[in-house]
mmCIF file of C-alpha atoms and ligand atoms in Angstrom:
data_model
loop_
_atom_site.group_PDB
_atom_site.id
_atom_site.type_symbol
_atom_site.label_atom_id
_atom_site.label_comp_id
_atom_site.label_asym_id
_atom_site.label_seq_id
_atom_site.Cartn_x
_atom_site.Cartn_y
_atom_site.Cartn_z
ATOM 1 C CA UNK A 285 -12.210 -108.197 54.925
ATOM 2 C CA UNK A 286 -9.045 -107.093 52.976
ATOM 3 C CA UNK A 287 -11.663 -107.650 49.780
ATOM 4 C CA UNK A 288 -14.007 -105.477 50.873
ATOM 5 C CA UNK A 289 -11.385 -102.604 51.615
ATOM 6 C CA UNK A 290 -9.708 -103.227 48.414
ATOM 7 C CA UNK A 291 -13.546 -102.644 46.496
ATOM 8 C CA UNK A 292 -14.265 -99.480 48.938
ATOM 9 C CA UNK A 293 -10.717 -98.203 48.021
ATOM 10 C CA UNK A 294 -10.864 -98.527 44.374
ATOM 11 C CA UNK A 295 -14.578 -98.359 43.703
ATOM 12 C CA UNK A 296 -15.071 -95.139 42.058
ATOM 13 C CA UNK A 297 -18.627 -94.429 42.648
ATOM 14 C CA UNK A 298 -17.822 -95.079 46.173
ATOM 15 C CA UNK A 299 -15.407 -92.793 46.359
ATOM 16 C CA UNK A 300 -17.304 -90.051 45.143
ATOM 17 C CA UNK A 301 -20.401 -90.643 46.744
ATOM 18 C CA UNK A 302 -18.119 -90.276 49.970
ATOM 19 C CA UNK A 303 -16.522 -87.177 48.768
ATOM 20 C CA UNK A 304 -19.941 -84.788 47.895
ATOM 21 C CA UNK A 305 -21.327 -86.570 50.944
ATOM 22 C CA UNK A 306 -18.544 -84.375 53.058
ATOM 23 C CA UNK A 307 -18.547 -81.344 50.791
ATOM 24 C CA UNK A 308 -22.145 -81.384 51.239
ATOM 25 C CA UNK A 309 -21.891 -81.410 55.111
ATOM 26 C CA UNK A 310 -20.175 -78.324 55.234
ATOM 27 C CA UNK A 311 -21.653 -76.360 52.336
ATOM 28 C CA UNK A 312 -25.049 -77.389 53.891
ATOM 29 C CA UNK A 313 -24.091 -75.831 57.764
ATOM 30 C CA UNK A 314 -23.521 -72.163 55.907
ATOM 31 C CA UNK A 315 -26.384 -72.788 53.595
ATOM 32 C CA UNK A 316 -29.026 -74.382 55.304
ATOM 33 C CA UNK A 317 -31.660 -73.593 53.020
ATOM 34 C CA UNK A 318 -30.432 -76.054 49.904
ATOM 35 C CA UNK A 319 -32.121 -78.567 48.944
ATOM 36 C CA UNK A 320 -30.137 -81.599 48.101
ATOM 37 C CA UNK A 321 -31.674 -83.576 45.496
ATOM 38 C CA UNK A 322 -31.523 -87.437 46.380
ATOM 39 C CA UNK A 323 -31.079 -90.514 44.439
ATOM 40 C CA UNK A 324 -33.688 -92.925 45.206
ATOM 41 C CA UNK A 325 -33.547 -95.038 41.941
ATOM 42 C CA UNK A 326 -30.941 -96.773 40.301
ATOM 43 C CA UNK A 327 -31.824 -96.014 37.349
ATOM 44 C CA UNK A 328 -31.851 -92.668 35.923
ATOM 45 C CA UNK A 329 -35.063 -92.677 34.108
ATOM 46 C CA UNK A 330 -37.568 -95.964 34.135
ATOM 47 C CA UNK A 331 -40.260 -94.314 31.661
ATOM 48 C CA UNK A 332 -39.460 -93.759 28.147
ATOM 49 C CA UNK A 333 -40.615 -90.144 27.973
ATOM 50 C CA UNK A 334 -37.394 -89.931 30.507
ATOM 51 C CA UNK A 335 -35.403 -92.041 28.715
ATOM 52 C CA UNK A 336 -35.937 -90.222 25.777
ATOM 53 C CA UNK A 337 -34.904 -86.934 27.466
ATOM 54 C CA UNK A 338 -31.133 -88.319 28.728
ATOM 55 C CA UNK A 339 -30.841 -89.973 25.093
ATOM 56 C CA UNK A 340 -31.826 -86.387 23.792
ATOM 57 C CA UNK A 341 -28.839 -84.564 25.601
ATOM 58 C CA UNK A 342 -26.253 -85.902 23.028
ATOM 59 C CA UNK A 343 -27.808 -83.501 20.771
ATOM 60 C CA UNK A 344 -26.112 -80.524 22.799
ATOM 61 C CA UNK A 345 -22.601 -81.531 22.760
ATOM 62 C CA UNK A 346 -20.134 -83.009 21.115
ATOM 63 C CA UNK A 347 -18.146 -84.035 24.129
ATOM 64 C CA UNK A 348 -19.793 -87.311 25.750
ATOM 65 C CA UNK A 349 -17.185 -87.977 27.995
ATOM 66 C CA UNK A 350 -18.725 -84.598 29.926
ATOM 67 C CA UNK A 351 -22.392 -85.978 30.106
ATOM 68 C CA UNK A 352 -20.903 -89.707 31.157
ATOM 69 C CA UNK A 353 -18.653 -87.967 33.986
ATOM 70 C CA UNK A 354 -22.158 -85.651 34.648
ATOM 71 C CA UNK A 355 -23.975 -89.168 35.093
ATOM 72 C CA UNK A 356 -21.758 -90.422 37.188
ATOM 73 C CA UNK A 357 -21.605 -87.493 39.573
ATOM 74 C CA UNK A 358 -25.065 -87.258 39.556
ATOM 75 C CA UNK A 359 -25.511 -90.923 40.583
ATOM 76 C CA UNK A 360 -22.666 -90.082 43.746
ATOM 77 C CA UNK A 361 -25.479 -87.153 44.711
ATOM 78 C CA UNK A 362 -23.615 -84.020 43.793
ATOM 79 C CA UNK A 363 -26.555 -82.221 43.244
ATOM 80 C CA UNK A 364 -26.730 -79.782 46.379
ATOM 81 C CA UNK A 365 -29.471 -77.690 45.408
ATOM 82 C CA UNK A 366 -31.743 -77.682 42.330
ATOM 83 C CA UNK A 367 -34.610 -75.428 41.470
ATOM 84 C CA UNK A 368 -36.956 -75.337 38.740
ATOM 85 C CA UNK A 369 -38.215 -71.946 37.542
ATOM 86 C CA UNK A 370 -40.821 -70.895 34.674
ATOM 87 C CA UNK A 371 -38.447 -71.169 31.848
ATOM 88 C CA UNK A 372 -35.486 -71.677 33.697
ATOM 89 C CA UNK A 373 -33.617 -74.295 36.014
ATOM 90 C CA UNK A 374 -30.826 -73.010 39.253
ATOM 91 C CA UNK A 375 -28.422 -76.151 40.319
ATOM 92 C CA UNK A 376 -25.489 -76.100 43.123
ATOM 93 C CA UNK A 377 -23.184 -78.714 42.014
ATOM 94 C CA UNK A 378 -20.416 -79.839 43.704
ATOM 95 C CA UNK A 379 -17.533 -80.592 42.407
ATOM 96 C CA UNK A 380 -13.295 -80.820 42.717
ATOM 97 C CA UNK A 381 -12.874 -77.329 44.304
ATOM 98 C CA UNK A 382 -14.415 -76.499 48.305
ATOM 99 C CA UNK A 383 -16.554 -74.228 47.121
ATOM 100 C CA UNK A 384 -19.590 -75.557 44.832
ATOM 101 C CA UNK A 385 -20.454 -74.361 40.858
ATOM 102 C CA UNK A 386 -23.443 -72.589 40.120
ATOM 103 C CA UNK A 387 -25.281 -73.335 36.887
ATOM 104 C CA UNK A 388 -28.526 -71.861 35.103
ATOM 105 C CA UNK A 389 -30.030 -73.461 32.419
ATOM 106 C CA UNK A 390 -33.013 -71.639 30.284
ATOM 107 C CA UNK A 391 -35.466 -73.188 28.009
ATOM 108 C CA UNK A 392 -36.862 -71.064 24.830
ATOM 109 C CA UNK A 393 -40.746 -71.055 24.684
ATOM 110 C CA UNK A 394 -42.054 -72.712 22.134
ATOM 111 C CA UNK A 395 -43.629 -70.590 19.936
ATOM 112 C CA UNK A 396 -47.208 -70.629 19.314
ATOM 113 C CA UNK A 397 -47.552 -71.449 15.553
ATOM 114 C CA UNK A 398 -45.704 -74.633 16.286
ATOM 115 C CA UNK A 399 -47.746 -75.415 19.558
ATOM 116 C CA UNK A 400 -50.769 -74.949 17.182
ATOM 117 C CA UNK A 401 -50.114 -77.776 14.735
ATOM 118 C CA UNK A 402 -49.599 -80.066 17.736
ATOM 119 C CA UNK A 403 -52.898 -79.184 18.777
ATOM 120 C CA UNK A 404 -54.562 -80.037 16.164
ATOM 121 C CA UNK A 405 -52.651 -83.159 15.683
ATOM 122 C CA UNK A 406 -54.192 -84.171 19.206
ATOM 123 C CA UNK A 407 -57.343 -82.910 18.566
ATOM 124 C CA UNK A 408 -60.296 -85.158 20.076
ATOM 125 C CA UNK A 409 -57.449 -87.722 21.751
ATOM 126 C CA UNK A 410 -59.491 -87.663 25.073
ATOM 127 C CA UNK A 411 -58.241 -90.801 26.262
ATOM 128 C CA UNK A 412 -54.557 -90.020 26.165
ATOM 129 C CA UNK A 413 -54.581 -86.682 27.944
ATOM 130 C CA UNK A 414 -56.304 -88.722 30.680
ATOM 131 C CA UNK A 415 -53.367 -90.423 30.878
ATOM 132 C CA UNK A 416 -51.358 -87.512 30.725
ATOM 133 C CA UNK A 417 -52.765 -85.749 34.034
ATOM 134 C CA UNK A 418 -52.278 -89.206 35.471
ATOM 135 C CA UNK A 419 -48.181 -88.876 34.720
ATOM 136 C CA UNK A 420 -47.945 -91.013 31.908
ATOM 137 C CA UNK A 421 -47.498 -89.986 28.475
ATOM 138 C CA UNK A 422 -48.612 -92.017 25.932
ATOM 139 C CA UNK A 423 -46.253 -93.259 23.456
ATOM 140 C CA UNK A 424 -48.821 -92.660 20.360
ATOM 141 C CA UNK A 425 -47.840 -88.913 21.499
ATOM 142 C CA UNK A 426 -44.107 -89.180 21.426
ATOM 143 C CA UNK A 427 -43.993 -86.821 18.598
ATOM 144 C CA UNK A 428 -45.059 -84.032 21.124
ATOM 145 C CA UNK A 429 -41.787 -84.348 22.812
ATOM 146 C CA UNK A 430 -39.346 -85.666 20.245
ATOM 147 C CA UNK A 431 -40.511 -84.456 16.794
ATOM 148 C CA UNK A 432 -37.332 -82.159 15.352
ATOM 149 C CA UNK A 433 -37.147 -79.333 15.511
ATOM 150 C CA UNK A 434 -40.851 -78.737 16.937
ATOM 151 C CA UNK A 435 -41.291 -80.755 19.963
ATOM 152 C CA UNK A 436 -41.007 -79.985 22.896
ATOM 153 C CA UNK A 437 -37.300 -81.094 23.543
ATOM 154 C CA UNK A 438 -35.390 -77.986 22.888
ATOM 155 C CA UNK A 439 -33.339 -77.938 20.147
ATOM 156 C CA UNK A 440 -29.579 -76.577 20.429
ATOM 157 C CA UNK A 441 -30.703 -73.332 20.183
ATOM 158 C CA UNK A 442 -33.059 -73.199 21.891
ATOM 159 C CA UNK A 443 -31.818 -74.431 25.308
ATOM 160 C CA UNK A 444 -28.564 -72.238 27.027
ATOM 161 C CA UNK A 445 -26.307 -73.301 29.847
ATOM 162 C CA UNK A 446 -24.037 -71.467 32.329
ATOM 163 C CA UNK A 447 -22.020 -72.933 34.792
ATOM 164 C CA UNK A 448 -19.433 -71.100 37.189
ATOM 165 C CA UNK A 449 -16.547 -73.397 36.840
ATOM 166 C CA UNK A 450 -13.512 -72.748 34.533
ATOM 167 C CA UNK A 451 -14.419 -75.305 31.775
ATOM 168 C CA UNK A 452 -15.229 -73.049 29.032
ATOM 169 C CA UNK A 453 -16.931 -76.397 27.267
ATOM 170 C CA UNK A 454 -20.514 -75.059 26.411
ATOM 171 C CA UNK A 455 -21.811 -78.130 28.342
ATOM 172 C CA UNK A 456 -19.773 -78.906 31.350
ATOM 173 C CA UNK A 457 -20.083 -82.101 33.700
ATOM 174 C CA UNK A 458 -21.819 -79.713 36.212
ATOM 175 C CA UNK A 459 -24.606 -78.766 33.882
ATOM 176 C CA UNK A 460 -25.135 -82.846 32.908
ATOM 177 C CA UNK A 461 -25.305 -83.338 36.219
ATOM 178 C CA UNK A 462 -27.918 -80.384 36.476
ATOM 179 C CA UNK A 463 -29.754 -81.812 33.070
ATOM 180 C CA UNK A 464 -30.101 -86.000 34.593
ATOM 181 C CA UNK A 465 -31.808 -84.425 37.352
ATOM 182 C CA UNK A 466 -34.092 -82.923 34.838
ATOM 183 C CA UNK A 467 -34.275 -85.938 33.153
ATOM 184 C CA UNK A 468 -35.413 -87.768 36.940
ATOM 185 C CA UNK A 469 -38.021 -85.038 37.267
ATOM 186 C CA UNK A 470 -39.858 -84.970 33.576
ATOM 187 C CA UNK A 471 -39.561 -88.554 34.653
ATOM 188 C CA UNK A 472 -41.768 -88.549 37.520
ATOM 189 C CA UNK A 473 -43.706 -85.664 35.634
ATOM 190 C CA UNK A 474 -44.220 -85.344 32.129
ATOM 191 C CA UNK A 475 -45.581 -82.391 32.429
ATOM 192 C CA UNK A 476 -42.800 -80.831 33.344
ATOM 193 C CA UNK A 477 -41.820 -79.547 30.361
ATOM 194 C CA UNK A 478 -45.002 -78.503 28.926
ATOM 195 C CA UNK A 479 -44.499 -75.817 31.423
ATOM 196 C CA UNK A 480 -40.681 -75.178 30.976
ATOM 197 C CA UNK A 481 -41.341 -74.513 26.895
ATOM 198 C CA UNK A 482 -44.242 -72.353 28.291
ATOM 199 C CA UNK A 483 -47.426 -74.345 27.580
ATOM 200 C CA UNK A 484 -50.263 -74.485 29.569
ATOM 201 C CA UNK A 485 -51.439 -78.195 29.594
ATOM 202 C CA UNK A 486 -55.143 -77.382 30.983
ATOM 203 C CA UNK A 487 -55.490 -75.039 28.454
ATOM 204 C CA UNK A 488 -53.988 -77.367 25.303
ATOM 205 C CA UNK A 489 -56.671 -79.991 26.883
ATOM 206 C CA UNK A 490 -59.473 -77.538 26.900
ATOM 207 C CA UNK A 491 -59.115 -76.979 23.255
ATOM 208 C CA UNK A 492 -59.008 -80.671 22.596
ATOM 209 C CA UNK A 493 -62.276 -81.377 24.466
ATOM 210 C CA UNK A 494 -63.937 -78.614 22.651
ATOM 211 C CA UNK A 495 -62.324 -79.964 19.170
ATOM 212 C CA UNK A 496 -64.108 -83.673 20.566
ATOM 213 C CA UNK A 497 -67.362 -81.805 21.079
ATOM 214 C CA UNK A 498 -67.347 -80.300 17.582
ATOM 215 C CA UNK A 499 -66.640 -83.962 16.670
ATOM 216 C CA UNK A 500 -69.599 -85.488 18.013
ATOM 217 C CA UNK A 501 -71.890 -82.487 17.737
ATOM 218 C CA UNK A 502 -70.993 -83.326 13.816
ATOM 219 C CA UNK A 503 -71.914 -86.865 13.570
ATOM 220 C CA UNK A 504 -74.872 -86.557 15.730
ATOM 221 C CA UNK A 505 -76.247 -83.806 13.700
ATOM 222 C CA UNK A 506 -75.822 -85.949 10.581
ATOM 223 C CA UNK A 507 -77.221 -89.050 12.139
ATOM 224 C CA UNK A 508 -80.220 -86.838 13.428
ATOM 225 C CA UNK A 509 -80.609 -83.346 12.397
ATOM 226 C CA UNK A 510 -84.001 -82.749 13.900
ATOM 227 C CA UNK A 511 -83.347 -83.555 17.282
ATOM 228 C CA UNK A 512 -80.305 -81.934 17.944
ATOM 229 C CA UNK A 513 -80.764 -78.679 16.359
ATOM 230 C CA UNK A 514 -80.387 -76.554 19.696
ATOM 231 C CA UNK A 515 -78.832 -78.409 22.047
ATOM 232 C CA UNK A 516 -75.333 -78.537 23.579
ATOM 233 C CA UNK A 517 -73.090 -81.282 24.842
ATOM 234 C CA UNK A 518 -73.613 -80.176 28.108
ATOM 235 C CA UNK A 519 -77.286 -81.341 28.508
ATOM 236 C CA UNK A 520 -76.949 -84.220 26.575
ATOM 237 C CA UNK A 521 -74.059 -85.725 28.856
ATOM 238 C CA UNK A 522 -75.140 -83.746 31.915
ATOM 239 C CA UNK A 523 -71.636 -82.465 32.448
ATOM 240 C CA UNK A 524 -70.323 -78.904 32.773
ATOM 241 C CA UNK A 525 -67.975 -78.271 29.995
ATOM 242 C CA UNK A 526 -65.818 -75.108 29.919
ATOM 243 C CA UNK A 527 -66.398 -72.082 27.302
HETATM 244 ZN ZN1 LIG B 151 -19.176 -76.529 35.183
#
């Protein structure tokens, strides 16, 4: 028994966990709409596209003792509320002080030239964006999130964070803690951040299939010129294919 006090006592995590748990209590009965994001892993990302993200954060401070502190408290659940927006992502963080910090992070679009060459660097890959709708992102397409400067991890400048507590760091453990939760979420979703840099992932399929058609169309009409002189893929496959 006196070992198992002596663990509780002295055990960190434990402590913390304990300590947002009560904070929470009460910032929850004068806030009951928050939405308290939960830790049901144990680890913070388990796919690599997730992995990749948390490794990526390093690139947007110096300080790493404020992103191992963030990890920590969000593994203790200090995460009270977090919200994801178009381009932009709200977080309630608790912290030392009774009342909770606020903190807004916003995500540059990324702009269209760039998204362009990506497209065609995918062009016909079919089988991957199957994959992709399915939540898993093919590693033969890890340059669409980690190529640098133009994938779709923001770069330094292109990412901005604000926190309400006094720590006039420009990334503050609140905001890691607020940026691992991302991390759990393009996890679960890759997708995710297609739409926080502001591209439409139906739409950058579309284009592919219609790059695949023009593909096939080609060597068909080489192969046999004759026959398929007015037809479309549509009536050869019997499938409706957008326009
Ligand atoms: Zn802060």
């Amino acid at each position: 028994m006196f070992a198992t006090d002596w663990h509780t006592q002295y055990n960190l995590p434990y402590r913390f966990k304990t300590k947002f748990r009560r904070k929470l209590t009460t910032f929850q009965k004068k806030n009951p709409e928050i939405t308290p994001f939960t830790i049901t892993e144990k680890n913070l990302a388990s796919n690599w596209w997730g992995k990749a993200w948390n490794a990526n954060l390093k690139n947007y401070t110096f300080n790493n003792t404020r992103l191992e502190k963030g990890k920590l408290y969000f593994r203790c659940e200090a995460l009270a509320d977090f919200k994801i927006n178009s381009n932009n992502i709200e977080a309630i963080v608790l912290g030392s002080k009774v009342q909770p910090y606020n903190v807004q992070i916003t995500i540059e679009p990324i702009s269209e030239t760039l998204w362009t060459k990506f497209q065609k660097l995918y062009d016909g890959h079919l089988e991957a964006f199957e994959k992709i709708i399915d939540n898993q992102f093919p590693k033969e397409m890890a340059d669409i999130f980690t190529n640098k400067p133009i994938g779709l991890f923001p770069s330094k400048t292109q990412i901005t964070f604000e926190c309400s507590c006094p720590d006039r760091a420009n990334l503050c453990k609140h905001t890691a803690v607020a940026l691992y939760a991302l991390g759990a979420k393009i996890d679960n979703d890759p997708k995710l951040l297609f739409k926080l840099r502001g591209v439409n992932i139906l739409e950058f399929i579309s284009k592919s299939i219609h790059a695949e058609r023009e593909i096939i169309l080609k060597k068909a009409k080489k192969k046999n010129p004759k026959i398929l002189k007015n037809t479309n893929l549509s009536e050869i496959f019997n499938i409706e294919i957008a326009q």
